[in-house]
mmCIF file of C-alpha atoms in Angstrom:
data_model
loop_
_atom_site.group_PDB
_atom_site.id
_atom_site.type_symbol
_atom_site.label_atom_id
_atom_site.label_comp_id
_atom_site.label_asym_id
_atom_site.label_seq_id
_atom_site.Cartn_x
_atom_site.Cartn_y
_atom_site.Cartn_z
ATOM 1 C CA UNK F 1056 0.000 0.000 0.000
ATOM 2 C CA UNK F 1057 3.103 2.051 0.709
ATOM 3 C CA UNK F 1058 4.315 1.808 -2.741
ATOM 4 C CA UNK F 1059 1.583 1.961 -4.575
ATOM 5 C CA UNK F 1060 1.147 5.617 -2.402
ATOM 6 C CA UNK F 1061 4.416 6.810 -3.514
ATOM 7 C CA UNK F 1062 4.478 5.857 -6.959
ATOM 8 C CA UNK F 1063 0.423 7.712 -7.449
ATOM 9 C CA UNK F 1064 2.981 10.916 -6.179
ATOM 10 C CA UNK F 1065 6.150 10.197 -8.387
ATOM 11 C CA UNK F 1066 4.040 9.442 -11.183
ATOM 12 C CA UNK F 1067 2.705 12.752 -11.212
ATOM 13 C CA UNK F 1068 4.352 14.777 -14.260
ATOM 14 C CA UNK F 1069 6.056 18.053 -13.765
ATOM 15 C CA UNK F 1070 5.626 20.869 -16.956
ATOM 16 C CA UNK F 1071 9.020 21.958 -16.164
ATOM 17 C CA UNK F 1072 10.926 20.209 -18.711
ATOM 18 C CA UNK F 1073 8.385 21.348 -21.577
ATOM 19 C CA UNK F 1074 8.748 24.667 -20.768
ATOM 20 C CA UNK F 1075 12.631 24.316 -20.643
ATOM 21 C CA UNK F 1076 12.698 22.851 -24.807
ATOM 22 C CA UNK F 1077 9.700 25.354 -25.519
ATOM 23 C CA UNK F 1078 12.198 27.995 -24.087
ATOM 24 C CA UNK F 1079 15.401 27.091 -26.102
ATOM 25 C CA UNK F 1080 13.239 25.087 -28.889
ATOM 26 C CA UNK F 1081 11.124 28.019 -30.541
ATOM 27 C CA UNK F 1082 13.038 30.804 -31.469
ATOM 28 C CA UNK F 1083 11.825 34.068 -31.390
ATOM 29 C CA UNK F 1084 12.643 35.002 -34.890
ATOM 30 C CA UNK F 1085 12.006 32.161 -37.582
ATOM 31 C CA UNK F 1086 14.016 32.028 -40.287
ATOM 32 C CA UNK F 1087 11.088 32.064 -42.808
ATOM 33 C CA UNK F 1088 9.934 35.367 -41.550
ATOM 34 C CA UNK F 1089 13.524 37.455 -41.133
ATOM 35 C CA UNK F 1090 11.975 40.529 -43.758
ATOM 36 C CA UNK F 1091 13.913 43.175 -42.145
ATOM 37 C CA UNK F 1092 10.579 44.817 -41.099
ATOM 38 C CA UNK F 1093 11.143 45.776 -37.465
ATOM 39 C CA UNK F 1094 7.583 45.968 -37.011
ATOM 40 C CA UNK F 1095 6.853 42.417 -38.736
ATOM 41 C CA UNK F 1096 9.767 40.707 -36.342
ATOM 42 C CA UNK F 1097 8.562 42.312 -33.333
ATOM 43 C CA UNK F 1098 4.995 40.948 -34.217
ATOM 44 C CA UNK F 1099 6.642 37.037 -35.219
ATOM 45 C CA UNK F 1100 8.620 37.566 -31.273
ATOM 46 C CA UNK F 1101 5.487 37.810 -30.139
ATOM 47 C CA UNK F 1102 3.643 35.057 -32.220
ATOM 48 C CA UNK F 1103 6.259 33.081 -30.814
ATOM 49 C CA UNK F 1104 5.932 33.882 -27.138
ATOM 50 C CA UNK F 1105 2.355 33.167 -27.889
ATOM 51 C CA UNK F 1106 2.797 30.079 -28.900
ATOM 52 C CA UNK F 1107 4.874 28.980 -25.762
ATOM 53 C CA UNK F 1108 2.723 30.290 -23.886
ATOM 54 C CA UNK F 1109 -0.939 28.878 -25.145
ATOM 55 C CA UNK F 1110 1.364 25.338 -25.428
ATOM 56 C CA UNK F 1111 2.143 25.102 -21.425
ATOM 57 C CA UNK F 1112 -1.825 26.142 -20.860
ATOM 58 C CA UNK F 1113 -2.928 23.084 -22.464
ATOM 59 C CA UNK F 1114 -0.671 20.887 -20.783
ATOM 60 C CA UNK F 1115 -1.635 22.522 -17.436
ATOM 61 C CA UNK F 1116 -5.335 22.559 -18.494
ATOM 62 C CA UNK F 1117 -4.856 18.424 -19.703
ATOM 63 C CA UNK F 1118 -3.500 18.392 -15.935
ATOM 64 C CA UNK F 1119 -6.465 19.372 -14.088
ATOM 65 C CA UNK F 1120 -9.009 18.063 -16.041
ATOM 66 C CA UNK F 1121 -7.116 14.604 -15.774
ATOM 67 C CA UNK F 1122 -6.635 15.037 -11.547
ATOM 68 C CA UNK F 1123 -10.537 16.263 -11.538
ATOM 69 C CA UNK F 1124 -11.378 12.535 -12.385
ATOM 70 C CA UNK F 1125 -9.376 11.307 -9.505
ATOM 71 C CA UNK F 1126 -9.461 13.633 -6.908
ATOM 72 C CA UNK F 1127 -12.412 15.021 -5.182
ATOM 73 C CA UNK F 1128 -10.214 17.655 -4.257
ATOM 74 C CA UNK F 1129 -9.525 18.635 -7.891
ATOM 75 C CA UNK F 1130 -13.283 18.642 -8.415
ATOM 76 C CA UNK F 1131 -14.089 20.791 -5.571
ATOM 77 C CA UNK F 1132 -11.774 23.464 -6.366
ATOM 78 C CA UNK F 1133 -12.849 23.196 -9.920
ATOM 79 C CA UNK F 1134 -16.186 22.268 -9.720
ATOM 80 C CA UNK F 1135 -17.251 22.395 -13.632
ATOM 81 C CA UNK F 1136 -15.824 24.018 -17.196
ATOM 82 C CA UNK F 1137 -17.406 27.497 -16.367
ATOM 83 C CA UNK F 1138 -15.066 27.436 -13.146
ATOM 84 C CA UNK F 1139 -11.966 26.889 -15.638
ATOM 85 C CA UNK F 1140 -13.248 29.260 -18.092
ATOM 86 C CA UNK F 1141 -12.722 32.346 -15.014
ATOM 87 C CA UNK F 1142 -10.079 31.031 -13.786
ATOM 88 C CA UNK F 1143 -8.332 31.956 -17.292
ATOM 89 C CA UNK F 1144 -7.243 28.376 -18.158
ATOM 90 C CA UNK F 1145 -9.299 27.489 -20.860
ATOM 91 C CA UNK F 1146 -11.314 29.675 -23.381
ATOM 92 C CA UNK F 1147 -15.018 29.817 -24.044
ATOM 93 C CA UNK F 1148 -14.516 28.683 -27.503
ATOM 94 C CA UNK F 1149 -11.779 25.728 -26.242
ATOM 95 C CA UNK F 1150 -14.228 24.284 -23.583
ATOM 96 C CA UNK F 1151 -16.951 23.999 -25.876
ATOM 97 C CA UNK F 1152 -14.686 21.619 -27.772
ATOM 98 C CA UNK F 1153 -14.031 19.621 -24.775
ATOM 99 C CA UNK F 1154 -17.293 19.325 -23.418
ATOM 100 C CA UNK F 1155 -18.928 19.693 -19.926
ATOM 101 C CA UNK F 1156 -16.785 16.907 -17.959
ATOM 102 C CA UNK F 1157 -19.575 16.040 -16.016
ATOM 103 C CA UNK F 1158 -19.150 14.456 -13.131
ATOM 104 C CA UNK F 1159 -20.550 11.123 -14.011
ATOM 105 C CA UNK F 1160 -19.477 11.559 -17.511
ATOM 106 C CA UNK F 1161 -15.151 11.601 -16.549
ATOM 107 C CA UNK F 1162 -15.476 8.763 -14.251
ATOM 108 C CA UNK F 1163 -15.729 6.448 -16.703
ATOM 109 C CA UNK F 1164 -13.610 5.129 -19.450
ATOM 110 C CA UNK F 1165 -13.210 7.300 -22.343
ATOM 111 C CA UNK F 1166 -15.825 9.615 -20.615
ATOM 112 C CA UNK F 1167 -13.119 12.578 -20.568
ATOM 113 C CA UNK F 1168 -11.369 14.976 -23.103
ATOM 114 C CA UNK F 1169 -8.511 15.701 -21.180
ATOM 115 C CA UNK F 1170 -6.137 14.394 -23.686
ATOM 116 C CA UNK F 1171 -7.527 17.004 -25.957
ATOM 117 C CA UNK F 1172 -5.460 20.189 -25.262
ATOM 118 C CA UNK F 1173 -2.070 17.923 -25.624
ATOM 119 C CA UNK F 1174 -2.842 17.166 -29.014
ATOM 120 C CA UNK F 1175 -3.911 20.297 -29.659
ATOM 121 C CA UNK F 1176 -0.223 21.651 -28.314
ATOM 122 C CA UNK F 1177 1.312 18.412 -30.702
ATOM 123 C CA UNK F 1178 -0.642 20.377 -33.700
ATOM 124 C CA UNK F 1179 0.558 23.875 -32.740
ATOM 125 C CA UNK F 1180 4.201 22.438 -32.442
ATOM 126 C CA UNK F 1181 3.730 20.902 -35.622
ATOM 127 C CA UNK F 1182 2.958 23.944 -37.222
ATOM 128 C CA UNK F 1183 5.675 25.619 -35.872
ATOM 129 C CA UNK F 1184 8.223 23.672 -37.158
ATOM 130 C CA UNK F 1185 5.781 23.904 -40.420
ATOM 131 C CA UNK F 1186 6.958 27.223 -40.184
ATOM 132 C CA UNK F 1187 10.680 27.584 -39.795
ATOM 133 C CA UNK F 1188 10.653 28.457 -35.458
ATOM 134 C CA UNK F 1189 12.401 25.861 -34.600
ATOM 135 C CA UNK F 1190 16.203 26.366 -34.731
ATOM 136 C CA UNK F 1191 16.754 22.469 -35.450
ATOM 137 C CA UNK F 1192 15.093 19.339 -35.939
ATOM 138 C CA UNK F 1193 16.325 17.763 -32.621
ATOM 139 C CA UNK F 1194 15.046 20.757 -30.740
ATOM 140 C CA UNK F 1195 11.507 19.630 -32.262
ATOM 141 C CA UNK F 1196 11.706 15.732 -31.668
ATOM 142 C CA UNK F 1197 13.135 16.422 -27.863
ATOM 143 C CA UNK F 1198 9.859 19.347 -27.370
ATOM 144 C CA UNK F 1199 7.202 16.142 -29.048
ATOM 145 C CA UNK F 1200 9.382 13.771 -26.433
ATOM 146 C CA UNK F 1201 9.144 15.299 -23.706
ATOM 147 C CA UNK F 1202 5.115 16.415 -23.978
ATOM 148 C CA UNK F 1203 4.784 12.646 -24.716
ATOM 149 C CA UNK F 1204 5.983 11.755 -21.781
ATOM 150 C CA UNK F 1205 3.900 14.529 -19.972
ATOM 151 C CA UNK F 1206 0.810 12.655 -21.212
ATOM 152 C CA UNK F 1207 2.636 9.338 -20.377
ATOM 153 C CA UNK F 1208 2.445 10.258 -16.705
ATOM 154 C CA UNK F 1209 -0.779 11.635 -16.307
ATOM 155 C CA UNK F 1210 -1.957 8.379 -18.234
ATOM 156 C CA UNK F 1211 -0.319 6.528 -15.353
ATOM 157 C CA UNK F 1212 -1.351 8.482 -13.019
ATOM 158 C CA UNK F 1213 -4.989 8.260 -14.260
ATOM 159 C CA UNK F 1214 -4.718 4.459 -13.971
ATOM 160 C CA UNK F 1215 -4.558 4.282 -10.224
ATOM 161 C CA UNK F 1216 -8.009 5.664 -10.112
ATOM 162 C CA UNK F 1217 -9.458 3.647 -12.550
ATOM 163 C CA UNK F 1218 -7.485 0.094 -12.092
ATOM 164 C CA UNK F 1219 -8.287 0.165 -8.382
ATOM 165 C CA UNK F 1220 -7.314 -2.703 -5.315
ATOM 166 C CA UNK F 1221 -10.429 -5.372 -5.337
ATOM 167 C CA UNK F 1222 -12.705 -4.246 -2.987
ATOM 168 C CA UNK F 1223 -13.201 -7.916 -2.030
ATOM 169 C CA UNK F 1224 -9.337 -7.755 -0.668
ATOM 170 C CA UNK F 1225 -10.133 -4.436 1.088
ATOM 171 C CA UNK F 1226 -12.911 -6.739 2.889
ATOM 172 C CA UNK F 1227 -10.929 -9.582 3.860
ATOM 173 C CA UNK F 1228 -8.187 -8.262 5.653
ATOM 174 C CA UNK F 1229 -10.804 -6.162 7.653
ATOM 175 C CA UNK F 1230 -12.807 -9.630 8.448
ATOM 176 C CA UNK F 1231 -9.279 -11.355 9.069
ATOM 177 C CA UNK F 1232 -8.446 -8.786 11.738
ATOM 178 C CA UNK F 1233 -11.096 -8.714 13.510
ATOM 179 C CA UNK F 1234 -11.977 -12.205 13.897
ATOM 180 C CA UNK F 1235 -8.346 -12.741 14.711
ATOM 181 C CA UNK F 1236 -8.104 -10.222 17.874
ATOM 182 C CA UNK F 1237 -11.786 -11.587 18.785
ATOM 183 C CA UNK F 1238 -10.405 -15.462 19.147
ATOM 184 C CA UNK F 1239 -7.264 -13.911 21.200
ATOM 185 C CA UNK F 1240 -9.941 -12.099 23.251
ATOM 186 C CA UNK F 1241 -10.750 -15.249 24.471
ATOM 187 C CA UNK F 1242 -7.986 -17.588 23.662
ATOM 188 C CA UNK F 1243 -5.359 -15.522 25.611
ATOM 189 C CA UNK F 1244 -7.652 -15.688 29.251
ATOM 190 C CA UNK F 1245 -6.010 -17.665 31.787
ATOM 191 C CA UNK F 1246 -7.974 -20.448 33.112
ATOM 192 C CA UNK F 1247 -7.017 -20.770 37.159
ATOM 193 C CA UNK F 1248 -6.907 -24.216 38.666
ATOM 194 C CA UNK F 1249 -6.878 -23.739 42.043
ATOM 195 C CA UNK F 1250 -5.837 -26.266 44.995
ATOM 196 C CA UNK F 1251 -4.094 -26.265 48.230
ATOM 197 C CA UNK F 1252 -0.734 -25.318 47.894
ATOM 198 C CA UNK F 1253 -1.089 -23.198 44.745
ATOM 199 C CA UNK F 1254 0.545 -19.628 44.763
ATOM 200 C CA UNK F 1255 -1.381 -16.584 43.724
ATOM 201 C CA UNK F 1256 -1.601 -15.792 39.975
ATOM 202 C CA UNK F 1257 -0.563 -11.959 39.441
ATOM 203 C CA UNK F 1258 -1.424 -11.369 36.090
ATOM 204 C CA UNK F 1259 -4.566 -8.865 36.091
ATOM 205 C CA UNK F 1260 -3.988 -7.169 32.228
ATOM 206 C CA UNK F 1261 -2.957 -8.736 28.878
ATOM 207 C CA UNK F 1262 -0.421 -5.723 28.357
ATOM 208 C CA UNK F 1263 1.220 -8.140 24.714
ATOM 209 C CA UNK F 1264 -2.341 -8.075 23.250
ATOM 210 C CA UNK F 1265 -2.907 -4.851 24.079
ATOM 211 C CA UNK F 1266 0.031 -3.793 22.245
ATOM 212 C CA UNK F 1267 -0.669 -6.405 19.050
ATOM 213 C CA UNK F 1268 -3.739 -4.719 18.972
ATOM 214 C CA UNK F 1269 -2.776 -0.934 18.945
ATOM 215 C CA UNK F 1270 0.015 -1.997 15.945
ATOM 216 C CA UNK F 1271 -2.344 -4.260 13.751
ATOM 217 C CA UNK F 1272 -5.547 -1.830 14.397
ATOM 218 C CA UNK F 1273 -2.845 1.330 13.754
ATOM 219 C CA UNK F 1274 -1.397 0.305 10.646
ATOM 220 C CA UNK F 1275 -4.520 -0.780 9.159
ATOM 221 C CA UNK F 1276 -5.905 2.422 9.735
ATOM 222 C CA UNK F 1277 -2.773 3.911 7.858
ATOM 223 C CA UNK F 1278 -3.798 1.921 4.637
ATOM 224 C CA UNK F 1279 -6.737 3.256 4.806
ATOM 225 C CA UNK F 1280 -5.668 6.458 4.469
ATOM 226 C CA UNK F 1281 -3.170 5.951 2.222
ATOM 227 C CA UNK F 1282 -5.501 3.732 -0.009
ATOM 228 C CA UNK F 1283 -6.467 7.058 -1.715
ATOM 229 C CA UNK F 1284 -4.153 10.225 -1.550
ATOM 230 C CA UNK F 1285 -6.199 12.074 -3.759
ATOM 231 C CA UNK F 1286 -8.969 13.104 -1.311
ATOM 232 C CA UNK F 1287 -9.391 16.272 0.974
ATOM 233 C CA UNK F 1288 -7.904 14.520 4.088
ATOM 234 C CA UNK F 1289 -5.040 16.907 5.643
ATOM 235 C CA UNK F 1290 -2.734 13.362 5.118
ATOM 236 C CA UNK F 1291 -3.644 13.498 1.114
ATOM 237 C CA UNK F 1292 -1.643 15.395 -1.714
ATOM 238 C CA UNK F 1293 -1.464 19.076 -1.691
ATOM 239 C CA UNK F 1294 -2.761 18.857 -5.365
ATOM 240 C CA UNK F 1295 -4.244 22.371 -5.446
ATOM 241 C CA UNK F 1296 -0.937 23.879 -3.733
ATOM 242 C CA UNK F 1297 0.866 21.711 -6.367
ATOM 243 C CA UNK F 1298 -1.106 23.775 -9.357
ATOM 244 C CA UNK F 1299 -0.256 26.628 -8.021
ATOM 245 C CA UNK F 1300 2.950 25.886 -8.556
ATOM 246 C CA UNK F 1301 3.584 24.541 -11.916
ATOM 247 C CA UNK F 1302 1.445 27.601 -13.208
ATOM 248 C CA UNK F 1303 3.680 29.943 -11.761
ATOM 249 C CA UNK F 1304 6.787 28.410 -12.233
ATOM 250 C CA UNK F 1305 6.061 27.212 -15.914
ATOM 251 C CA UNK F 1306 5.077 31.095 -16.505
ATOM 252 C CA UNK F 1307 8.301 31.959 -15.750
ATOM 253 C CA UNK F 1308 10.385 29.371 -17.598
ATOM 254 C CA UNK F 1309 8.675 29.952 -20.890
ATOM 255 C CA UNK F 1310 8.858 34.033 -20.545
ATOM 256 C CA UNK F 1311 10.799 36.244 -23.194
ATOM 257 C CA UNK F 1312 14.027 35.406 -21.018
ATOM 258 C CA UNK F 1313 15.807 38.826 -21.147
ATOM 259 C CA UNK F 1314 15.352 39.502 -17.037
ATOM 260 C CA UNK F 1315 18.596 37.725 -15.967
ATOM 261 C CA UNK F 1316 21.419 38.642 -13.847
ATOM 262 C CA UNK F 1317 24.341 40.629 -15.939
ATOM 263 C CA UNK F 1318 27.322 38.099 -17.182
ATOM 264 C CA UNK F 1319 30.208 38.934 -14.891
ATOM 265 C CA UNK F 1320 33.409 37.861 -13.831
ATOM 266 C CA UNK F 1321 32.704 35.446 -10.693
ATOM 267 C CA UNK F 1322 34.533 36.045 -7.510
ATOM 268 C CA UNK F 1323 34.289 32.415 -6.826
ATOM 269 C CA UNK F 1324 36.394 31.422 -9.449
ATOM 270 C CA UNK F 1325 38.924 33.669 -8.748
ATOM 271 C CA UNK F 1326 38.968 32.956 -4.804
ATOM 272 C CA UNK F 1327 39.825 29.578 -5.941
ATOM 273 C CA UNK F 1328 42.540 30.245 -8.461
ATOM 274 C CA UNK F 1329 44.203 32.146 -5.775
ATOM 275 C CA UNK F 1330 44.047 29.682 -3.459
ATOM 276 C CA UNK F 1331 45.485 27.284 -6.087
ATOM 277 C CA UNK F 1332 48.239 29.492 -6.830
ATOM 278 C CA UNK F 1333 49.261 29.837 -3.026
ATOM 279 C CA UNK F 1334 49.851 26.251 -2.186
ATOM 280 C CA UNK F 1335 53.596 25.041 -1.971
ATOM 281 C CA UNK F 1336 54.956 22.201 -1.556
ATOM 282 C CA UNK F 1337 55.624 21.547 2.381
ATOM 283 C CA UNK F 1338 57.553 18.901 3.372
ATOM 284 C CA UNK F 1339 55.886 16.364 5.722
ATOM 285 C CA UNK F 1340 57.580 16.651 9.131
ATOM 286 C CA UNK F 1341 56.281 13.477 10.434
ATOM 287 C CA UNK F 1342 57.669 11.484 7.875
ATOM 288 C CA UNK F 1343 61.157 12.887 8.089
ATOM 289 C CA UNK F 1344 60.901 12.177 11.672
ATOM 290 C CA UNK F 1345 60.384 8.324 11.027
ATOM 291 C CA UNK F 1346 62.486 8.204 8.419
ATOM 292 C CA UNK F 1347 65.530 10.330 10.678
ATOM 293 C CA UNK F 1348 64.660 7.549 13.734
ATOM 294 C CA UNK F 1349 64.997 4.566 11.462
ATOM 295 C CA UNK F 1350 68.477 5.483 9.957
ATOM 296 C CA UNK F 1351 69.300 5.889 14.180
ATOM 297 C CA UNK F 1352 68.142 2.542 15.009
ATOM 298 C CA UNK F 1353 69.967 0.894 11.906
ATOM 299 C CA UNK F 1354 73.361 2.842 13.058
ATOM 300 C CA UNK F 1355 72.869 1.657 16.464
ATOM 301 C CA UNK F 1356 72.372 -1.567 15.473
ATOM 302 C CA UNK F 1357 75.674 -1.883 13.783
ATOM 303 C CA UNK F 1358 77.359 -0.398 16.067
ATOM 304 C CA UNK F 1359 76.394 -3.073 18.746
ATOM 305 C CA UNK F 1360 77.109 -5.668 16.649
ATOM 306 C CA UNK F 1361 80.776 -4.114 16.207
ATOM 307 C CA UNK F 1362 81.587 -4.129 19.815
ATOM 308 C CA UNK F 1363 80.040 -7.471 20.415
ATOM 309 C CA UNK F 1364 82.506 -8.729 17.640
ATOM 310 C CA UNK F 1365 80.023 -10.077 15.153
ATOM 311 C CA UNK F 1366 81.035 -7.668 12.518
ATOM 312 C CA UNK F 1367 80.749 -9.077 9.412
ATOM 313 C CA UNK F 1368 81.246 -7.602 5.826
ATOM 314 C CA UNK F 1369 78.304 -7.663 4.414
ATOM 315 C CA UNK F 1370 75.427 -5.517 3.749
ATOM 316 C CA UNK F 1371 72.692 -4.578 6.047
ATOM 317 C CA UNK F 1372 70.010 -6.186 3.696
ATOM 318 C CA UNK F 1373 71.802 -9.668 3.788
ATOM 319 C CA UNK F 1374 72.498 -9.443 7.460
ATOM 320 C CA UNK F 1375 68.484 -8.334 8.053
ATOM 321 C CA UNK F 1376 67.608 -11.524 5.429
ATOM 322 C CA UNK F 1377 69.771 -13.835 7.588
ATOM 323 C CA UNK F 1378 68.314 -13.285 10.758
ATOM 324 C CA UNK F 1379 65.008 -13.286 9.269
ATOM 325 C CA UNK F 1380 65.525 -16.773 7.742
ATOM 326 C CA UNK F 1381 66.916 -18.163 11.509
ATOM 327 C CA UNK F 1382 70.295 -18.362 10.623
#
């Protein structure tokens, strides 16, 4: 139940990485409409802005009206296409083409247009590249990619309400817990046989079952909750919070990009190069120590050897392989 919670959240796709190759991916000036005209390329900039623009709508608008099938929080904070239409997401003329998304309507399959404003962004970028705004053809595949995989998630995501755990199973493990701490009810009483000589039982409160009961009783209440984190529950998804977000943040990615901090030279950079350039090389001191007291200790060594009269001429090394060998 965990999982399947956590991957209904990961699933979830983020309009981020559109924006991004809608940013870099339609120019500003095509190349089919450089006339020289000021007035013409200040219009096409704007065409083009337009574009990105309307293009991150309908993937926010395919966004909500996918969640509003799932989530009853969704619906509540967009209760019908009216609601959308003041909100500024969709136009009057665009939701008559999707429809009402009625209630009973989107539950079921096939019951929903929300793919409908992707492929009407796939058409617009098609178009645009019809038209010469795209600086390259990769820019174009990697912009079709990557709203592909923006409908890929919400499809997934989609399937969680619609594919959901048996109810049957759901049932089971609720009948298997209770009839399980109702037999320990009375399996775990102590029966008292009592004769002469018997001591005095001290056990008043089954503190174990207690605590078996708390943990099973606890974490089935957690699946419960977790069953469905697309509710109004202060433990569900933030969805609406999460809107809010990707509107304002995918505004700002796909913007005419000229409100940017001024290229300069980084004082970073240059706080490292300095501290590059001021390193020397410093000798270690506690290796020449070791190294100082092992030329001692060999000199010593031969010097004992000398008086004791086992001087021999030979080399250190042979002397050092001799006694290790045991001769």
């Amino acid at each position: 139940v965990v999982k399947r919670w956590w991957e209904q959240y990961v699933k979830l796709p983020w309009p981020d990485e559109v924006a991004t190759y809608l940013k870099v991916g339609i120019t500003k000036n095509p190349k089919k409409k450089g006339t020289g005209d000021s007035e013409k390329d200040d219009d096409e900039e704007d065409h083009s802005l337009r574009i990105r623009h309307t293009i991150v709508r309908y993937c926010l608008l395919s966004y909500v009206l996918c969640l509003r099938r799932i989530s009853s929080l969704v619906r509540l904070h967009y209760p019908d296409m009216e609601h959308l239409v003041t909100t500024g997401l969709v136009r009057e003329d665009e939701a008559a083409r999707i429809g009402d998304e009625e209630e009973e309507e989107m539950q079921r399959h096939g019951g929903s247009n929300w793919w409908l404003p992707i492929k009407w962004s796939i058409d617009i970028i098609r178009k645009a590249q019809m038209d010469g705004r795209f600086e390259n053809p990769p820019s174009y595949s990697g912009l079709v990619g990557k709203i592909c995989d923006f409908r890929r998630g919400l499809t997934q995501v989609a399937s969680y309400g619609h594919v959901t755990i048996p109810l049957v199973y759901t049932q089971v493990v609720h009948l298997a817990v209770y009839i399980h701490f109702a037999v320990r009810l009375v399996g775990d009483q102590w029966i008292i046989w009592r004769k002469e000589g018997d001591e005095e039982v001290d056990l008043y409160y089954p503190i174990f079952l207690t605590f078996k009961f708390l943990f099973f009783f606890g974490w089935l209440n957690v699946a419960q909750t977790l069953y469905n984190p697309f509710g109004c529950d202060d433990e569900d998804f933030e969805l609406i919070d999460l809107i809010n977000r990707h509107i304002k943040v995918a505004a700002t990615i796909v913007d005419e990009g000229n409100d940017f901090p001024e290229v300069k030279d980084d004082v970073f950079w240059k706080s490292h190069k300095s501290i590059d350039e001021d390193k020397e090389f410093v000798p270690n001191h506690d290796e020449g120590m070791v190294m100082e007291n092992k030329l001692k200790s060999i000199a010593e060594m031969v010097v004992d050897e000398r008086q004791e009269g086992n001087w021999k001429k030979s080399s250190f090394a042979s002397r050092s392989e001799s006694r290790d060998m045991g001769h």
